[in-house]
Amino acid sequence: MKWLVLLGLVALSECIVIIPMTKMKTLQEVVLEEIKPKYFLEEQSYSLSQETTLDHKFSSHPLRKILNMAYVINITIGTPPQEFRVIIDTSSSDLWVSSIYCQSPSCCKHLRYNPKASSSFQSGDGKHINLRYGCGRIMGVLATDTVQIGRLIAKSQTLVLSMNQLSGALEHASYDGIMGLAQPSLAIHGTTPIFDNLNKNRIIPEPVFAFFISSWPQKSSLLMLGGVDHAYHKGALKWVPVTQTHLWQIAVDRISMNKKVIACSGGCQAILDVGSSFLFGPTDRVRSIQRSINPSPLQNEQQLILCNSTMTLPPVIFTINGMDFPMSRKYYIQKVSKDICFITFNGGTEYISPSATWVLGDIFLRAYFTVFDQSKNKIGLAPSV
């Protein structure tokens, strides 16, 4: 059970990438077969409550990986605190959780916030809010309450309490909501995202957060709030300006392999998104890349490739702001089984404006430790340890 894709981008409508497997099963069928009641029971009983490593500079919070495709942090809401697991998403800015207002069977699979049990709860104006994600839609109402991440406390934090049935990946996955870390201009009008709340009230020393997305079982992935632990990257950070004020979007000069430009020849835009699993680009360009990597596809599926034929593949190089960021086959080739691998480039971004936009998801972020500097509107990248 691996390739469930979570996207915070409205334009990318597919949550599950359908890849025919051996015995002609689609990946979606494999996903549904492998999601067992026991798995969800184990997930629901698991707690991420841990002492947050906190010093005078910043706080560092462990992230739990779900099925190699998304990263969850534990937060609490209310007084006394109610605990929830939320997906971290850098392509949305709002915080929502399941609530007792939703009585559908899908909502009952999740931990649900109970405003009646919190003395710090304050209701909103009752207006219904619709949040759209690549993997579904949430309808809810605005409220405010105290939200805590480790020892960081955001008082009077606006959040959305879900009222409708969850669907698709939102129904099946073992998390209770999403916490957005995109720019504040992308948030619901008149609301303050949680990161900006922490910064405005000087709960964190500076408006900077960073991700270490681990490639190693023995190392936890981390979200750092308010600063950077430089022990998690090699060499100096290379800084890239953000090109627009909503998403964490940057300009890419070109994408090349074997000294040949394979995409983005005239420059393009790319969104750094921890809420997306793979690498996404315009379908025609992605198909060309897949053919270059895999001239003899399995089952007529261009993404499927024999693992033993990938050993000599060269890195894919993203040239950004005049600097090269190579990504080796270790990242863009992933195992499906002992012998079968697949290419983690996926199409679909032609529906985003501009149509040449790419999405650099967790595959890229595992290769590069990433710092998001909101005050200076720039992103720092360095190879992960």
mmCIF file of C-alpha atoms in Angstrom, residues 38-50 62-66 72-75 83-86 111 174-176 220-221:
data_model
loop_
_atom_site.group_PDB
_atom_site.id
_atom_site.type_symbol
_atom_site.label_atom_id
_atom_site.label_comp_id
_atom_site.label_asym_id
_atom_site.label_seq_id
_atom_site.Cartn_x
_atom_site.Cartn_y
_atom_site.Cartn_z
ATOM 1 C CA LYS A 38 -7.047 -3.613 11.701
ATOM 2 C CA TYR A 39 -4.827 -1.019 10.075
ATOM 3 C CA PHE A 40 -7.238 1.777 10.906
ATOM 4 C CA LEU A 41 -7.665 0.491 14.449
ATOM 5 C CA GLU A 42 -3.916 0.590 14.932
ATOM 6 C CA GLU A 43 -3.718 4.062 13.408
ATOM 7 C CA GLN A 44 -6.518 5.435 15.560
ATOM 8 C CA SER A 45 -4.946 4.115 18.745
ATOM 9 C CA TYR A 46 -1.538 5.524 17.880
ATOM 10 C CA SER A 47 -0.625 8.854 19.445
ATOM 11 C CA LEU A 48 1.986 11.318 18.309
ATOM 12 C CA SER A 49 1.985 13.031 21.692
ATOM 13 C CA GLN A 50 5.622 13.619 22.405
ATOM 14 C CA PRO A 62 8.128 14.907 14.712
ATOM 15 C CA LEU A 63 6.041 14.007 11.688
ATOM 16 C CA ARG A 64 4.539 10.595 11.166
ATOM 17 C CA LYS A 65 4.583 9.233 7.645
ATOM 18 C CA ILE A 66 1.350 7.605 6.475
ATOM 19 C CA VAL A 72 0.955 13.974 10.008
ATOM 20 C CA ILE A 73 1.527 16.111 13.075
ATOM 21 C CA ASN A 74 -0.305 15.902 16.366
ATOM 22 C CA ILE A 75 -2.123 18.979 17.646
ATOM 23 C CA GLU A 83 -6.010 15.557 20.385
ATOM 24 C CA PHE A 84 -6.035 15.280 16.569
ATOM 25 C CA ARG A 85 -3.767 14.096 13.756
ATOM 26 C CA VAL A 86 -3.577 16.581 10.890
ATOM 27 C CA LEU A 111 -11.418 11.703 15.964
ATOM 28 C CA SER A 174 -6.241 7.857 9.169
ATOM 29 C CA TYR A 175 -5.997 11.538 9.955
ATOM 30 C CA ASP A 176 -8.536 13.986 11.272
ATOM 31 C CA SER A 220 12.093 10.860 11.966
ATOM 32 C CA SER A 221 10.777 13.488 9.597
#
